[in-house]
Amino acid sequence: MKLTVVGCSGSFPSADSACSSYLVEADGFRLLLDMGNGALGELQRHCGLYDIDAIFLSHLHADHCIDMCGYFVARYYRHDGGRCAPIPVYGPEGTEQRLTTAYADTPSPTSMSEVFDFHTLKPGAFEIGPFSVRTERVAHPVETYGIRVEHGGKSLTYSGDTGVCDALDELAAGTDLFLCEASFVHGKEDIPGLHLNGREAGACARRADVGRLVLTHIPPWTDGGQNLADARAVYEGPSDIAVAGAVYEL
């Protein structure tokens, strides 16, 4: 598998990165995890607009899904080659309605489904192209899912947005690469069931015995270096901060 960080900024884009979006590739299949603010533009640095085969939306906060509205335009109004066939989109219940409302002026109430084949996420295991995936609901104020993606004996786990929860520990257990949010700063912000801080992300990585920890979803106002130091204080394995354009081969 190949993981490319399309965007990794939390809450809103930074000067250096779009919001959450991660491209996972294997056997010529491209799965996009989230499409937050600014991600559609950055995605075109890594593949063509029409080369994505499936999309997973962890939840319906704007910094994880809002560029789907722009992608609707690209697929629905494509002139050369005609309108795109529907692409599978896996998201929480109400994803189609959320995107239609955000766009605000689709030609019809069902226009989104003409280019997006919506599938409602529930906890469980299923296949997306060549990938075996497992999703679990994690701790966030809105319905949110973490995902574990496996292929060729390797695995990566993406936390989505979450606070500390058993479901995330179980999802990440033994994973080769753990892409884990670390929005908060240890000792500064403490809001249960919302986000992790660097130390909590590191503790989760240690409990799950992951191969590598990559911290992501760090807001522009937060010192990512401090969050990484806090994670390393409790997790001894390889660890770094996600940066736009970074590539990991598994």
CSV table of C-alpha atoms in Angstrom, one decimal:
chain,number,residue,atom,x,y,z
A,1,MET,CA,0.0,0.0,0.0
A,2,LYS,CA,1.0,3.6,-0.6
A,3,LEU,CA,-0.3,6.4,1.7
A,4,THR,CA,0.0,10.0,0.5
A,5,VAL,CA,-0.9,12.9,2.8
A,6,VAL,CA,-3.0,15.2,0.7
A,7,GLY,CA,-3.9,17.5,3.6
A,8,CYS,CA,-3.5,17.2,7.3
A,9,SER,CA,-4.4,20.5,9.0
A,10,GLY,CA,-7.0,20.4,11.7
A,11,SER,CA,-10.2,22.6,11.8
A,12,PHE,CA,-9.1,24.9,8.9
A,13,PRO,CA,-6.3,25.0,6.3
A,14,SER,CA,-2.9,26.2,7.3
A,15,ALA,CA,-0.5,28.2,5.1
A,16,ASP,CA,1.2,24.8,4.4
A,17,SER,CA,-1.6,22.3,4.2
A,18,ALA,CA,-5.2,21.7,3.3
A,19,CYS,CA,-7.5,20.0,5.8
A,20,SER,CA,-7.8,16.2,6.3
A,21,SER,CA,-7.4,14.1,3.2
A,22,TYR,CA,-5.3,11.0,2.6
A,23,LEU,CA,-4.9,8.9,-0.5
A,24,VAL,CA,-4.4,5.1,-0.2
A,25,GLU,CA,-3.3,3.2,-3.2
A,26,ALA,CA,-2.8,-0.5,-4.1
A,27,ASP,CA,-3.1,-2.6,-7.2
A,28,GLY,CA,-4.1,0.5,-9.2
A,29,PHE,CA,-7.0,1.3,-6.9
A,30,ARG,CA,-7.2,4.7,-5.2
A,31,LEU,CA,-9.2,5.2,-2.0
A,32,LEU,CA,-9.5,8.7,-0.6
A,33,LEU,CA,-10.0,9.1,3.2
A,34,ASP,CA,-11.8,12.4,3.8
A,35,MET,CA,-11.9,15.5,1.6
A,36,GLY,CA,-11.7,18.6,3.8
A,37,ASN,CA,-11.2,22.3,3.0
A,38,GLY,CA,-8.6,22.8,0.2
A,39,ALA,CA,-8.1,19.0,-0.4
A,40,LEU,CA,-9.5,19.0,-3.9
A,41,GLY,CA,-6.9,21.3,-5.2
A,42,GLU,CA,-4.1,19.5,-3.5
A,43,LEU,CA,-5.4,16.1,-4.7
A,44,GLN,CA,-4.6,17.1,-8.3
A,45,ARG,CA,-0.9,17.2,-7.4
A,46,HIS,CA,-1.1,13.4,-6.8
A,47,CYS,CA,-3.6,12.0,-9.3
A,48,GLY,CA,-6.2,13.1,-11.9
A,49,LEU,CA,-9.6,14.4,-10.9
A,50,TYR,CA,-11.2,11.3,-12.3
A,51,ASP,CA,-8.7,8.7,-11.0
A,52,ILE,CA,-10.3,8.2,-7.6
A,53,ASP,CA,-12.1,4.9,-7.2
A,54,ALA,CA,-13.8,5.3,-3.8
A,55,ILE,CA,-14.1,7.8,-1.0
A,56,PHE,CA,-14.4,7.3,2.8
A,57,LEU,CA,-15.8,10.2,4.9
A,58,SER,CA,-15.1,9.7,8.5
A,59,HIS,CA,-17.7,12.3,9.5
A,60,LEU,CA,-19.6,15.3,8.3
A,61,HIS,CA,-17.7,18.2,9.8
A,62,ALA,CA,-16.6,20.6,7.1
A,63,ASP,CA,-12.9,20.1,7.6
A,64,HIS,CA,-13.4,16.5,6.6
A,65,CYS,CA,-16.0,16.6,3.8
A,66,ILE,CA,-16.7,20.1,2.4
A,67,ASP,CA,-14.6,19.8,-0.7
A,68,MET,CA,-17.0,17.1,-1.8
A,69,CYS,CA,-19.1,20.0,-3.0
A,70,GLY,CA,-16.4,21.1,-5.4
A,71,TYR,CA,-15.8,17.5,-6.5
A,72,PHE,CA,-19.6,17.2,-7.3
A,73,VAL,CA,-19.1,20.1,-9.7
A,74,ALA,CA,-16.1,18.4,-11.3
A,75,ARG,CA,-18.0,15.1,-11.8
A,76,TYR,CA,-21.5,16.4,-12.6
A,77,TYR,CA,-20.7,19.1,-15.0
A,78,ARG,CA,-17.7,17.4,-16.8
A,79,HIS,CA,-17.9,18.4,-20.5
A,80,ASP,CA,-15.2,16.2,-22.1
A,81,GLY,CA,-16.3,12.6,-21.8
A,82,GLY,CA,-19.7,13.4,-20.3
A,83,ARG,CA,-21.0,13.1,-16.8
A,84,CYS,CA,-19.0,10.7,-14.6
A,85,ALA,CA,-20.5,7.4,-13.5
A,86,PRO,CA,-21.3,7.3,-9.7
A,87,ILE,CA,-18.3,6.6,-7.5
A,88,PRO,CA,-18.7,4.8,-4.2
A,89,VAL,CA,-18.8,7.2,-1.2
A,90,TYR,CA,-18.9,5.7,2.3
A,91,GLY,CA,-20.1,8.1,5.0
A,92,PRO,CA,-22.3,8.4,8.1
A,93,GLU,CA,-26.0,8.4,7.8
A,94,GLY,CA,-27.2,11.6,6.2
A,95,THR,CA,-24.1,12.2,4.0
A,96,GLU,CA,-26.1,12.8,0.8
A,97,GLN,CA,-28.4,15.3,2.6
A,98,ARG,CA,-25.5,17.1,4.3
A,99,LEU,CA,-23.6,17.6,1.0
A,100,THR,CA,-26.7,18.6,-0.8
A,101,THR,CA,-27.5,21.2,1.9
A,102,ALA,CA,-23.9,22.5,1.8
A,103,TYR,CA,-24.0,22.9,-1.9
A,104,ALA,CA,-27.4,24.6,-1.6
A,105,ASP,CA,-28.3,24.7,-5.3
A,106,THR,CA,-28.0,21.3,-6.9
A,107,PRO,CA,-30.2,20.9,-10.0
A,108,SER,CA,-32.4,18.4,-8.1
A,109,PRO,CA,-32.6,17.0,-4.6
A,110,THR,CA,-31.0,13.8,-5.9
A,111,SER,CA,-28.3,15.2,-8.1
A,112,MET,CA,-25.5,14.2,-5.7
A,113,SER,CA,-26.5,10.6,-6.1
A,114,GLU,CA,-26.1,10.8,-9.9
A,115,VAL,CA,-22.3,11.0,-9.5
A,116,PHE,CA,-21.8,9.6,-5.9
A,117,ASP,CA,-23.0,6.1,-4.9
A,118,PHE,CA,-23.7,6.7,-1.2
A,119,HIS,CA,-23.1,3.8,1.3
A,120,THR,CA,-24.1,4.3,4.9
A,121,LEU,CA,-21.3,3.4,7.3
A,122,LYS,CA,-21.8,1.2,10.3
A,123,PRO,CA,-19.3,-0.6,12.5
A,124,GLY,CA,-18.0,-3.7,10.8
A,125,ALA,CA,-15.8,-5.3,8.1
A,126,PHE,CA,-16.2,-5.1,4.4
A,127,GLU,CA,-14.3,-4.8,1.1
A,128,ILE,CA,-13.5,-1.6,-0.8
A,129,GLY,CA,-11.7,-2.6,-4.1
A,130,PRO,CA,-8.6,-4.6,-3.2
A,131,PHE,CA,-8.8,-3.4,0.4
A,132,SER,CA,-10.2,-5.2,3.4
A,133,VAL,CA,-11.5,-2.5,5.7
A,134,ARG,CA,-13.0,-2.4,9.2
A,135,THR,CA,-14.8,0.6,10.6
A,136,GLU,CA,-15.6,1.5,14.2
A,137,ARG,CA,-17.5,4.4,15.7
A,138,VAL,CA,-15.2,6.6,17.7
A,139,ALA,CA,-15.7,9.4,20.3
A,140,HIS,CA,-16.7,12.6,18.7
A,141,PRO,CA,-19.8,14.8,19.1
A,142,VAL,CA,-21.2,13.8,15.7
A,143,GLU,CA,-21.3,10.3,14.2
A,144,THR,CA,-17.7,9.5,13.4
A,145,TYR,CA,-15.8,6.5,12.2
A,146,GLY,CA,-12.2,5.4,12.3
A,147,ILE,CA,-11.0,3.0,9.6
A,148,ARG,CA,-8.5,0.2,9.3
A,149,VAL,CA,-7.3,-0.6,5.8
A,150,GLU,CA,-5.5,-3.9,5.0
A,151,HIS,CA,-3.8,-5.2,1.9
A,152,GLY,CA,-1.0,-7.6,1.2
A,153,GLY,CA,-0.4,-8.4,4.8
A,154,LYS,CA,0.0,-4.7,5.8
A,155,SER,CA,-2.4,-2.4,7.5
A,156,LEU,CA,-2.9,1.3,8.3
A,157,THR,CA,-5.4,2.8,10.7
A,158,TYR,CA,-6.9,6.3,10.5
A,159,SER,CA,-8.5,7.6,13.6
A,160,GLY,CA,-10.8,10.2,12.2
A,161,ASP,CA,-11.6,12.8,14.9
A,162,THR,CA,-11.9,11.2,18.3
A,163,GLY,CA,-11.3,11.4,22.0
A,164,VAL,CA,-9.9,8.5,24.0
A,165,CYS,CA,-12.0,5.4,23.4
A,166,ASP,CA,-11.6,1.6,23.5
A,167,ALA,CA,-12.9,1.3,19.9
A,168,LEU,CA,-9.8,3.2,18.6
A,169,ASP,CA,-7.4,1.0,20.6
A,170,GLU,CA,-9.1,-2.1,19.2
A,171,LEU,CA,-9.1,-0.7,15.6
A,172,ALA,CA,-5.4,0.2,15.8
A,173,ALA,CA,-4.2,-3.0,17.5
A,174,GLY,CA,-1.0,-4.2,15.8
A,175,THR,CA,-1.4,-1.9,12.8
A,176,ASP,CA,1.7,-1.1,10.7
A,177,LEU,CA,0.9,2.7,10.5
A,178,PHE,CA,-1.3,4.6,12.8
A,179,LEU,CA,-2.5,7.9,11.4
A,180,CYS,CA,-3.9,9.5,14.5
A,181,GLU,CA,-5.3,12.9,15.2
A,182,ALA,CA,-3.7,15.0,17.9
A,183,SER,CA,-5.6,18.3,17.9
A,184,PHE,CA,-5.2,19.3,21.6
A,185,VAL,CA,-2.2,20.1,23.7
A,186,HIS,CA,-1.5,18.1,26.8
A,187,GLY,CA,-2.2,20.2,29.9
A,188,LYS,CA,-4.0,22.9,28.0
A,189,GLU,CA,-7.2,21.6,26.5
A,190,ASP,CA,-9.2,18.9,28.1
A,191,ILE,CA,-12.6,18.2,26.6
A,192,PRO,CA,-13.5,14.5,26.8
A,193,GLY,CA,-15.0,12.9,23.7
A,194,LEU,CA,-13.8,15.6,21.3
A,195,HIS,CA,-10.1,15.3,20.4
A,196,LEU,CA,-6.9,13.7,21.4
A,197,ASN,CA,-3.7,15.5,22.6
A,198,GLY,CA,-0.3,14.3,21.6
A,199,ARG,CA,0.3,12.4,24.8
A,200,GLU,CA,-3.1,10.6,24.4
A,201,ALA,CA,-2.3,9.7,20.8
A,202,GLY,CA,1.1,8.3,22.0
A,203,ALA,CA,-0.5,6.3,24.8
A,204,CYS,CA,-3.0,4.8,22.3
A,205,ALA,CA,-0.2,3.9,20.0
A,206,ARG,CA,1.6,2.2,22.9
A,207,ARG,CA,-1.4,0.3,24.0
A,208,ALA,CA,-2.2,-0.8,20.5
A,209,ASP,CA,1.5,-1.8,19.8
A,210,VAL,CA,1.5,0.0,16.4
A,211,GLY,CA,4.5,-0.1,14.1
A,212,ARG,CA,4.6,3.7,13.4
A,213,LEU,CA,2.7,6.7,14.7
A,214,VAL,CA,1.9,9.6,12.4
A,215,LEU,CA,0.2,12.6,14.2
A,216,THR,CA,-2.3,14.5,12.1
A,217,HIS,CA,-5.2,17.0,12.3
A,218,ILE,CA,-3.0,19.5,14.2
A,219,PRO,CA,-4.6,23.0,14.0
A,220,PRO,CA,-2.6,25.9,12.7
A,221,TRP,CA,-2.6,27.5,16.2
A,222,THR,CA,-1.0,24.5,17.8
A,223,ASP,CA,2.7,23.7,18.0
A,224,GLY,CA,2.9,20.3,16.4
A,225,GLY,CA,6.5,19.8,17.7
A,226,GLN,CA,5.1,19.9,21.3
A,227,ASN,CA,2.5,17.4,20.4
A,228,LEU,CA,5.1,15.1,18.9
A,229,ALA,CA,7.3,15.4,22.0
A,230,ASP,CA,4.4,14.6,24.2
A,231,ALA,CA,3.6,11.5,22.1
A,232,ARG,CA,7.2,10.4,22.2
A,233,ALA,CA,7.2,10.7,26.0
A,234,VAL,CA,4.9,7.7,26.2
A,235,TYR,CA,5.4,5.9,22.8
A,236,GLU,CA,8.9,4.6,21.9
A,237,GLY,CA,8.3,3.5,18.3
A,238,PRO,CA,8.9,5.5,15.2
A,239,SER,CA,6.8,8.6,15.1
A,240,ASP,CA,6.4,11.9,13.2
A,241,ILE,CA,4.0,14.6,12.2
A,242,ALA,CA,2.0,14.4,9.0
A,243,VAL,CA,3.0,17.0,6.4
A,244,ALA,CA,1.3,17.6,3.1
A,245,GLY,CA,2.8,15.6,0.3
A,246,ALA,CA,4.4,13.0,2.6
A,247,VAL,CA,4.4,9.5,1.2
A,248,TYR,CA,4.5,6.2,3.2
A,249,GLU,CA,5.1,2.8,1.6
A,250,LEU,CA,3.7,-0.2,3.5
